[in-house]
Coordinates of N, CA and C in Angstrom, one line a residue:
M663 N 0.8 -1.2 0.0 CA 0.0 0.0 0.0 C 0.9 1.3 0.0
A664 N 1.9 1.2 0.9 CA 2.8 2.4 1.0 C 3.6 2.6 -0.3
E665 N 4.0 1.4 -1.0 CA 4.7 1.5 -2.3 C 3.8 2.1 -3.3
T666 N 2.5 1.7 -3.3 CA 1.6 2.2 -4.3 C 1.4 3.7 -4.2
T667 N 1.3 4.1 -2.9 CA 1.1 5.6 -2.6 C 2.3 6.4 -3.1
T668 N 3.5 5.8 -2.8 CA 4.7 6.5 -3.2 C 4.8 6.6 -4.7
A669 N 4.5 5.5 -5.4 CA 4.5 5.5 -6.9 C 3.6 6.6 -7.5
A670 N 2.4 6.6 -6.9 CA 1.4 7.6 -7.4 C 1.9 9.0 -7.2
A671 N 2.6 9.2 -6.0 CA 3.0 10.6 -5.7 C 4.0 11.1 -6.7
V672 N 4.9 10.2 -7.3 CA 5.9 10.7 -8.2 C 5.4 10.5 -9.7
G673 N 4.2 10.1 -9.8 CA 3.6 10.0 -11.2 C 4.0 8.8 -11.9
Y674 N 4.4 7.8 -11.2 CA 4.8 6.5 -11.9 C 3.7 5.5 -11.8
D675 N 3.2 5.1 -13.0 CA 2.1 4.2 -13.1 C 2.6 2.9 -13.8
P676 N 2.8 1.8 -13.0 CA 3.4 0.6 -13.6 C 2.5 0.1 -14.7
A677 N 1.3 0.3 -14.7 CA 0.4 -0.2 -15.7 C 0.7 0.4 -17.1
T678 N 1.3 1.6 -17.1 CA 1.6 2.2 -18.4 C 3.0 1.8 -18.9
H679 N 3.7 0.9 -18.2 CA 5.0 0.5 -18.6 C 5.1 -1.0 -18.7
V680 N 5.4 -1.4 -19.9 CA 5.4 -2.8 -20.2 C 6.4 -3.5 -19.3
G681 N 6.0 -4.5 -18.6 CA 7.0 -5.2 -17.8 C 7.2 -4.5 -16.5
G682 N 6.5 -3.4 -16.2 CA 6.8 -2.6 -15.0 C 6.1 -3.2 -13.8
H683 N 6.6 -2.9 -12.6 CA 6.0 -3.4 -11.4 C 6.3 -2.4 -10.3
P684 N 5.5 -2.3 -9.2 CA 5.7 -1.3 -8.2 C 7.1 -1.5 -7.5
T685 N 7.8 -0.4 -7.2 CA 9.1 -0.4 -6.5 C 9.0 0.5 -5.3
S686 N 9.9 0.3 -4.4 CA 9.8 1.1 -3.1 C 10.1 2.5 -3.4
T687 N 10.9 2.8 -4.5 CA 11.2 4.2 -4.8 C 10.2 4.9 -5.6
G688 N 9.3 4.2 -6.2 CA 8.3 4.8 -7.1 C 8.9 5.0 -8.5
I689 N 10.1 4.7 -8.7 CA 10.8 4.8 -10.0 C 11.1 3.4 -10.5
S690 N 10.9 3.2 -11.8 CA 11.1 1.8 -12.4 C 12.6 1.5 -12.2
N691 N 12.8 0.2 -12.2 CA 14.2 -0.3 -12.1 C 15.1 0.2 -13.2
N692 N 14.5 0.2 -14.5 CA 15.3 0.6 -15.6 C 15.7 2.1 -15.5
K693 N 14.8 2.9 -15.0 CA 15.1 4.4 -14.9 C 16.1 4.6 -13.7
M694 N 15.9 3.8 -12.6 CA 16.9 3.9 -11.5 C 18.3 3.5 -12.0
A695 N 18.3 2.5 -12.8 CA 19.7 2.0 -13.3 C 20.3 3.1 -14.1
M696 N 19.5 3.9 -14.9 CA 20.1 5.0 -15.7 C 20.6 6.1 -14.8
W697 N 19.8 6.4 -13.7 CA 20.3 7.4 -12.8 C 21.6 7.0 -12.1
V698 N 21.7 5.8 -11.7 CA 22.9 5.3 -11.1 C 24.1 5.4 -12.0
F699 N 23.8 5.0 -13.3 CA 24.9 5.1 -14.3 C 25.3 6.5 -14.5
L700 N 24.3 7.4 -14.6 CA 24.7 8.9 -14.8 C 25.5 9.4 -13.6
G701 N 25.2 8.9 -12.4 CA 25.9 9.3 -11.2 C 27.4 8.9 -11.3
S702 N 27.6 7.7 -11.9 CA 29.0 7.2 -12.1 C 29.7 8.1 -13.2
E703 N 28.9 8.5 -14.2 CA 29.5 9.3 -15.2 C 29.9 10.7 -14.7
C704 N 29.1 11.2 -13.7 CA 29.5 12.5 -13.1 C 30.9 12.4 -12.5
M705 N 31.2 11.3 -11.8 CA 32.5 11.1 -11.2 C 33.6 11.0 -12.3
L706 N 33.3 10.3 -13.4 CA 34.2 10.2 -14.5 C 34.6 11.6 -15.1
F707 N 33.5 12.3 -15.4 CA 33.8 13.6 -16.0 C 34.4 14.6 -15.0
G708 N 34.0 14.4 -13.7 CA 34.6 15.3 -12.7 C 36.1 15.1 -12.6
G709 N 36.5 13.8 -12.7 CA 38.0 13.5 -12.7 C 38.7 14.1 -14.0
L710 N 38.0 13.9 -15.1 CA 38.7 14.5 -16.4 C 38.7 16.0 -16.4
I711 N 37.7 16.6 -15.9 CA 37.7 18.1 -15.8 C 38.8 18.6 -14.8
S712 N 38.9 17.9 -13.7 CA 39.9 18.3 -12.7 C 41.3 18.1 -13.3
T713 N 41.5 17.0 -14.0 CA 42.8 16.8 -14.6 C 43.1 17.9 -15.6
Y714 N 42.1 18.3 -16.4 CA 42.4 19.4 -17.4 C 42.7 20.7 -16.7
L715 N 42.0 21.0 -15.6 CA 42.3 22.3 -14.9 C 43.7 22.3 -14.2
L716 N 44.1 21.1 -13.8 CA 45.4 21.0 -13.2 C 46.6 21.2 -14.2
Y717 N 46.3 20.8 -15.5 CA 47.4 20.7 -16.5 C 47.3 21.7 -17.6
K718 N 46.2 22.5 -17.7 CA 46.0 23.3 -18.9 C 47.1 24.4 -19.0
D719 N 47.6 24.8 -17.9 CA 48.6 25.9 -18.0 C 50.1 25.4 -18.0
R720 N 50.2 24.1 -18.0 CA 51.6 23.6 -18.0 C 52.0 23.4 -19.5
V721 N 52.2 24.6 -20.1 CA 52.6 24.6 -21.5 C 54.1 25.0 -21.6
P722 N 55.0 24.3 -22.3 CA 56.4 24.7 -22.3 C 56.5 26.1 -23.0
E723 N 57.5 26.8 -22.7 CA 57.7 28.1 -23.3 C 57.8 28.0 -24.8
G724 N 57.0 28.8 -25.5 CA 57.0 28.7 -26.9 C 56.1 27.7 -27.5
G725 N 55.4 26.9 -26.6 CA 54.6 25.8 -27.0 C 53.2 26.4 -27.3
I726 N 52.3 25.5 -27.9 CA 51.0 25.9 -28.3 C 50.1 25.9 -27.0
S727 N 49.4 27.0 -26.8 CA 48.5 27.1 -25.6 C 47.1 27.2 -26.1
P728 N 46.1 27.2 -25.2 CA 44.7 27.2 -25.6 C 44.4 28.5 -26.4
R729 N 45.0 29.6 -26.1 CA 44.7 30.9 -26.8 C 45.1 30.8 -28.2
D730 N 46.1 29.9 -28.5 CA 46.6 29.9 -29.9 C 45.7 29.1 -30.9
V731 N 44.9 28.3 -30.4 CA 44.1 27.4 -31.3 C 42.6 27.5 -31.2
F732 N 42.1 27.9 -30.0 CA 40.6 27.9 -29.9 C 39.9 28.9 -30.8
D733 N 38.9 28.4 -31.4 CA 38.0 29.2 -32.3 C 36.6 29.3 -31.5
I734 N 36.5 30.2 -30.6 CA 35.4 30.3 -29.7 C 34.0 30.5 -30.5
P735 N 34.0 31.4 -31.5 CA 32.7 31.5 -32.2 C 32.2 30.2 -32.9
F736 N 33.2 29.5 -33.5 CA 32.8 28.2 -34.1 C 32.3 27.2 -33.1
T737 N 33.0 27.1 -32.0 CA 32.6 26.1 -30.9 C 31.3 26.6 -30.3
S738 N 31.1 27.9 -30.2 CA 29.8 28.4 -29.6 C 28.6 27.9 -30.5
A739 N 28.8 28.0 -31.8 CA 27.8 27.6 -32.8 C 27.5 26.1 -32.6
S740 N 28.5 25.3 -32.6 CA 28.3 23.9 -32.5 C 27.7 23.5 -31.1
S741 N 28.0 24.3 -30.1 CA 27.4 24.1 -28.8 C 25.9 24.4 -28.8
F742 N 25.6 25.5 -29.5 CA 24.2 25.9 -29.6 C 23.4 24.7 -30.3
V743 N 24.0 24.2 -31.4 CA 23.3 23.1 -32.1 C 23.0 21.9 -31.1
L744 N 24.0 21.6 -30.3 CA 23.8 20.4 -29.4 C 22.7 20.8 -28.3
L745 N 22.7 22.0 -27.9 CA 21.7 22.4 -26.9 C 20.3 22.3 -27.5
M746 N 20.2 22.7 -28.8 CA 18.9 22.6 -29.4 C 18.4 21.2 -29.5
S747 N 19.3 20.2 -29.5 CA 18.9 18.8 -29.6 C 18.2 18.4 -28.3
S748 N 18.4 19.1 -27.2 CA 17.7 18.7 -26.0 C 16.2 19.1 -26.1
L749 N 16.0 20.2 -26.8 CA 14.6 20.7 -27.1 C 13.9 19.7 -28.0
T750 N 14.5 19.2 -29.0 CA 13.8 18.3 -29.9 C 13.7 16.9 -29.2
M751 N 14.6 16.6 -28.3 CA 14.4 15.3 -27.5 C 13.1 15.4 -26.7
V752 N 12.9 16.6 -26.1 CA 11.7 16.8 -25.3 C 10.4 16.6 -26.1
L753 N 10.5 17.2 -27.3 CA 9.3 17.1 -28.3 C 9.1 15.7 -28.7
A754 N 10.2 14.9 -28.9 CA 10.0 13.5 -29.3 C 9.3 12.7 -28.2
L755 N 9.7 13.0 -26.9 CA 9.1 12.2 -25.8 C 7.6 12.6 -25.7
A756 N 7.3 13.9 -25.9 CA 5.9 14.3 -25.8 C 5.1 13.7 -26.9
A757 N 5.7 13.5 -28.1 CA 5.0 13.0 -29.2 C 4.7 11.5 -29.0
I758 N 5.7 10.7 -28.5 CA 5.4 9.3 -28.3 C 4.4 9.1 -27.1
Q759 N 4.4 9.9 -26.1 CA 3.4 9.8 -25.1 C 2.0 10.1 -25.5
K760 N 1.9 10.9 -26.6 CA 0.6 11.2 -27.2 C 0.2 10.2 -28.3
A761 N 1.1 9.2 -28.5 CA 0.9 8.2 -29.6 C 0.9 8.9 -31.0
D762 N 1.6 10.0 -31.1 CA 1.8 10.6 -32.4 C 3.2 10.1 -32.9
H763 N 3.1 9.0 -33.6 CA 4.4 8.3 -34.0 C 5.0 9.1 -35.2
R764 N 4.3 9.8 -36.0 CA 4.9 10.5 -37.1 C 5.8 11.6 -36.6
R765 N 5.2 12.4 -35.7 CA 6.0 13.5 -35.1 C 7.2 12.9 -34.2
F766 N 6.9 11.8 -33.6 CA 8.0 11.2 -32.8 C 9.2 10.9 -33.7
R767 N 9.0 10.3 -34.8 CA 10.1 9.9 -35.7 C 10.7 11.2 -36.3
L768 N 10.0 12.2 -36.5 CA 10.5 13.5 -37.0 C 11.5 14.1 -36.0
W769 N 11.0 14.2 -34.8 CA 11.8 14.8 -33.7 C 13.0 14.0 -33.3
I770 N 12.8 12.6 -33.2 CA 14.0 11.8 -32.8 C 15.0 11.8 -33.9
L771 N 14.6 11.8 -35.2 CA 15.6 11.9 -36.3 C 16.3 13.3 -36.2
T772 N 15.5 14.3 -36.0 CA 16.1 15.7 -35.9 C 17.2 15.7 -34.8
T773 N 16.8 15.1 -33.6 CA 17.8 15.1 -32.5 C 19.1 14.4 -32.9
A774 N 18.9 13.3 -33.6 CA 20.1 12.5 -34.0 C 21.0 13.3 -35.0
L775 N 20.3 14.1 -35.9 CA 21.0 14.9 -36.9 C 21.7 16.0 -36.2
L776 N 21.1 16.7 -35.2 CA 21.7 17.8 -34.5 C 23.0 17.2 -33.8
G777 N 22.8 16.1 -33.1 CA 24.0 15.5 -32.5 C 25.1 15.1 -33.4
S778 N 24.7 14.6 -34.6 CA 25.7 14.3 -35.6 C 26.4 15.6 -36.1
T779 N 25.7 16.7 -36.2 CA 26.3 17.9 -36.6 C 27.3 18.4 -35.6
F780 N 27.0 18.2 -34.3 CA 28.0 18.6 -33.3 C 29.3 17.7 -33.4
I781 N 29.1 16.4 -33.6 CA 30.2 15.5 -33.8 C 31.1 15.9 -35.0
A782 N 30.4 16.3 -36.1 CA 31.1 16.7 -37.3 C 31.9 17.9 -37.0
G783 N 31.4 18.9 -36.2 CA 32.1 20.1 -35.9 C 33.3 19.8 -35.0
Q784 N 33.1 18.8 -34.1 CA 34.2 18.4 -33.2 C 35.4 17.8 -34.0
I785 N 35.0 16.9 -35.0 CA 36.0 16.3 -35.9 C 36.8 17.4 -36.7
Y786 N 36.0 18.4 -37.2 CA 36.7 19.5 -37.9 C 37.6 20.3 -37.0
E787 N 37.2 20.5 -35.7 CA 38.0 21.3 -34.8 C 39.3 20.5 -34.5
F788 N 39.1 19.2 -34.2 CA 40.3 18.4 -33.9 C 41.3 18.4 -35.1
T789 N 40.8 18.3 -36.3 CA 41.6 18.3 -37.5 C 42.4 19.6 -37.6
A790 N 41.6 20.8 -37.4 CA 42.2 22.1 -37.5 C 43.3 22.3 -36.4
F791 N 43.1 21.8 -35.2 CA 44.1 21.9 -34.1 C 45.3 21.1 -34.5
Y792 N 45.1 19.9 -35.0 CA 46.3 19.1 -35.4 C 47.1 19.7 -36.5
R793 N 46.4 20.3 -37.4 CA 47.2 21.0 -38.5 C 47.9 22.2 -38.0
E794 N 47.5 22.8 -36.9 CA 48.2 23.9 -36.3 C 49.3 23.5 -35.3
G795 N 49.4 22.2 -35.2 CA 50.5 21.7 -34.4 C 50.2 21.1 -33.0
L796 N 48.9 21.1 -32.7 CA 48.5 20.6 -31.4 C 47.9 19.2 -31.5
G797 N 48.8 18.2 -31.3 CA 48.4 16.8 -31.3 C 48.2 16.3 -29.9
F798 N 47.8 15.0 -29.7 CA 47.5 14.4 -28.4 C 48.8 14.4 -27.5
T799 N 49.9 14.2 -28.2 CA 51.2 14.1 -27.4 C 52.1 15.4 -27.5
T800 N 51.5 16.4 -28.1 CA 52.3 17.7 -28.2 C 52.8 18.2 -26.9
N801 N 51.8 18.3 -26.0 CA 52.2 18.8 -24.6 C 51.0 18.3 -23.7
I802 N 51.2 18.5 -22.4 CA 50.2 17.9 -21.5 C 48.9 18.6 -21.6
F803 N 48.9 19.9 -22.0 CA 47.6 20.5 -22.2 C 46.8 19.8 -23.4
G804 N 47.5 19.5 -24.4 CA 46.9 18.8 -25.6 C 46.3 17.5 -25.1
S805 N 47.1 16.7 -24.3 CA 46.6 15.4 -23.8 C 45.3 15.5 -23.0
A806 N 45.3 16.5 -22.1 CA 44.2 16.7 -21.2 C 43.0 17.2 -22.0
F807 N 43.2 18.1 -23.0 CA 42.1 18.6 -23.8 C 41.5 17.5 -24.7
Y808 N 42.3 16.8 -25.4 CA 41.7 15.7 -26.3 C 41.1 14.6 -25.5
T809 N 41.6 14.3 -24.3 CA 41.0 13.2 -23.5 C 39.6 13.6 -23.0
L810 N 39.5 14.8 -22.5 CA 38.2 15.3 -22.0 C 37.2 15.5 -23.1
T811 N 37.5 16.2 -24.1 CA 36.5 16.5 -25.2 C 36.3 15.2 -26.0
G812 N 37.3 14.4 -26.1 CA 37.1 13.1 -26.9 C 36.2 12.2 -26.2
F813 N 36.3 12.1 -24.8 CA 35.4 11.2 -24.1 C 34.0 11.7 -24.2
H814 N 33.8 13.0 -24.2 CA 32.5 13.6 -24.3 C 31.9 13.3 -25.7
G815 N 32.8 13.4 -26.7 CA 32.3 13.1 -28.1 C 31.9 11.6 -28.2
V816 N 32.6 10.7 -27.6 CA 32.2 9.3 -27.6 C 30.8 9.1 -27.0
H817 N 30.6 9.8 -25.9 CA 29.3 9.7 -25.2 C 28.2 10.2 -26.1
V818 N 28.4 11.3 -26.9 CA 27.4 11.9 -27.8 C 27.2 10.9 -28.9
T819 N 28.2 10.2 -29.4 CA 28.1 9.2 -30.5 C 27.3 8.0 -30.0
I820 N 27.5 7.6 -28.8 CA 26.7 6.5 -28.2 C 25.2 6.9 -28.1
G821 N 25.0 8.2 -27.7 CA 23.6 8.7 -27.7 C 23.0 8.7 -29.0
I822 N 23.7 9.1 -30.1 CA 23.1 9.1 -31.4 C 22.7 7.7 -31.8
I823 N 23.6 6.7 -31.5 CA 23.2 5.3 -31.8 C 21.9 4.9 -31.1
M824 N 21.8 5.3 -29.8 CA 20.5 5.0 -29.1 C 19.3 5.7 -29.8
L825 N 19.5 6.9 -30.2 CA 18.4 7.6 -30.9 C 18.0 6.9 -32.1
L826 N 18.9 6.5 -32.9 CA 18.6 5.8 -34.2 C 18.0 4.5 -33.9
S827 N 18.4 3.8 -32.8 CA 17.8 2.5 -32.5 C 16.3 2.7 -32.2
L828 N 16.0 3.8 -31.4 CA 14.6 4.1 -31.1 C 13.8 4.4 -32.4
L829 N 14.5 5.1 -33.4 CA 13.8 5.4 -34.7 C 13.5 4.1 -35.4
V830 N 14.4 3.2 -35.4 CA 14.2 1.9 -36.1 C 13.1 1.1 -35.5
L831 N 13.1 1.0 -34.1 CA 12.1 0.3 -33.4 C 10.7 0.9 -33.7
S832 N 10.6 2.2 -33.8 CA 9.4 2.9 -34.1 C 8.9 2.6 -35.5
I833 N 9.8 2.6 -36.5 CA 9.5 2.3 -37.9 C 9.0 0.9 -38.0
R834 N 9.5 0.0 -37.2 CA 9.1 -1.5 -37.3 C 7.9 -1.7 -36.4
G835 N 7.3 -0.7 -35.8 CA 6.1 -0.8 -35.0 C 6.3 -1.5 -33.7
R836 N 7.6 -1.4 -33.1 CA 7.9 -2.1 -31.9 C 8.1 -1.1 -30.7
L837 N 7.6 0.2 -31.0 CA 7.8 1.2 -29.9 C 6.5 1.9 -29.8
S838 N 5.6 1.4 -29.0 CA 4.3 2.0 -28.7 C 4.4 3.0 -27.6
E839 N 3.3 3.7 -27.4 CA 3.2 4.7 -26.3 C 3.4 4.1 -25.0
E840 N 3.0 2.8 -24.9 CA 3.1 2.0 -23.6 C 4.6 1.8 -23.2
R841 N 5.5 1.9 -24.3 CA 6.9 1.7 -24.0 C 7.6 3.1 -24.1
S842 N 6.9 4.1 -23.8 CA 7.5 5.5 -23.9 C 8.6 5.7 -22.8
E843 N 8.6 4.8 -21.8 CA 9.7 5.0 -20.8 C 11.1 4.8 -21.4
A844 N 11.2 3.9 -22.4 CA 12.5 3.7 -23.1 C 13.0 5.0 -23.7
V845 N 12.0 5.8 -24.3 CA 12.4 7.1 -24.8 C 12.8 8.1 -23.7
E846 N 12.1 8.0 -22.6 CA 12.4 8.9 -21.5 C 13.8 8.6 -20.9
I847 N 14.2 7.3 -20.9 CA 15.5 6.9 -20.3 C 16.6 7.4 -21.3
V848 N 16.4 7.2 -22.6 CA 17.4 7.7 -23.5 C 17.5 9.2 -23.4
G849 N 16.3 9.8 -23.2 CA 16.3 11.3 -23.1 C 17.1 11.8 -21.9
L850 N 17.0 11.0 -20.8 CA 17.9 11.3 -19.6 C 19.3 11.3 -19.9
Y851 N 19.7 10.3 -20.7 CA 21.2 10.2 -21.1 C 21.5 11.4 -22.0
W852 N 20.6 11.7 -22.9 CA 20.9 12.8 -23.9 C 21.0 14.1 -23.2
H853 N 20.1 14.4 -22.3 CA 20.2 15.7 -21.6 C 21.4 15.7 -20.7
F854 N 21.9 14.6 -20.2 CA 23.1 14.6 -19.4 C 24.3 15.0 -20.2
V855 N 24.4 14.4 -21.4 CA 25.6 14.8 -22.2 C 25.6 16.2 -22.6
D856 N 24.4 16.8 -22.8 CA 24.2 18.2 -23.1 C 24.7 19.1 -21.9
I857 N 24.2 18.7 -20.7 CA 24.6 19.5 -19.5 C 26.1 19.4 -19.3
V858 N 26.7 18.2 -19.5 CA 28.1 18.1 -19.3 C 28.9 19.0 -20.3
W859 N 28.4 19.1 -21.5 CA 29.1 19.9 -22.5 C 29.0 21.4 -22.1
I860 N 27.9 21.8 -21.5 CA 27.8 23.2 -21.1 C 28.9 23.5 -20.1
L861 N 29.1 22.5 -19.2 CA 30.2 22.7 -18.2 C 31.6 22.7 -18.8
I862 N 31.8 21.7 -19.7 CA 33.1 21.6 -20.4 C 33.4 22.8 -21.2
F863 N 32.4 23.3 -22.0 CA 32.5 24.5 -22.8 C 32.9 25.7 -22.0
T864 N 32.2 25.9 -20.9 CA 32.4 27.0 -20.0 C 33.9 27.0 -19.4
I865 N 34.3 25.8 -19.0 CA 35.6 25.7 -18.3 C 36.7 25.8 -19.3
I866 N 36.6 25.1 -20.5 CA 37.7 25.1 -21.4 C 37.8 26.4 -22.2
Y867 N 36.6 26.8 -22.8 CA 36.7 27.9 -23.8 C 36.4 29.3 -23.2
L868 N 35.7 29.4 -22.1 CA 35.3 30.7 -21.6 C 36.1 31.2 -20.4
I869 N 36.5 30.3 -19.6 CA 37.3 30.7 -18.4 C 38.8 30.8 -18.8
P870 N 39.4 32.0 -18.6 CA 40.8 32.1 -19.0 C 41.7 31.2 -18.2

């Protein structure tokens, strides 16, 4: 009885989730697992950001520093594209919950395309930096920068694969509104990588 009351209080209805059942937290096990995973990711990125902050100024005299290579207007534009993908992700979730599958496919594909645009921009940026002489082993700043931003890029790429998987499931008729929690869980991951990028962009590109 207490579990049912808690579930209702947080808006969790097991009847609307295929395979769902009441839990003591009122959150499905799948969603709880994603929250736990995101908690571990916070520690990972916290460690990478701390490492970057420790070593970003350790550039040999005459070596390439952040001010020599960063193109802040370009990175700001690609960051804006990634942030817009969070909006389209919200629209995709709203569409599937309303059983509007045509709009869901449109918004989920748009989200994947915006994420792909961000990754293309990151590849272009890495290539430009390399041509200017900043490689992974050029100096300790380069190693810390490529490790941090590269890890984030891998996470965005994994998110794009998740989004496209949802699109394929929807096209095959295997993603009904009753299974909208799957979209919500992928959305949690996608919003997480967006929020992490806001933090990374601010620390790397905006703070001297």
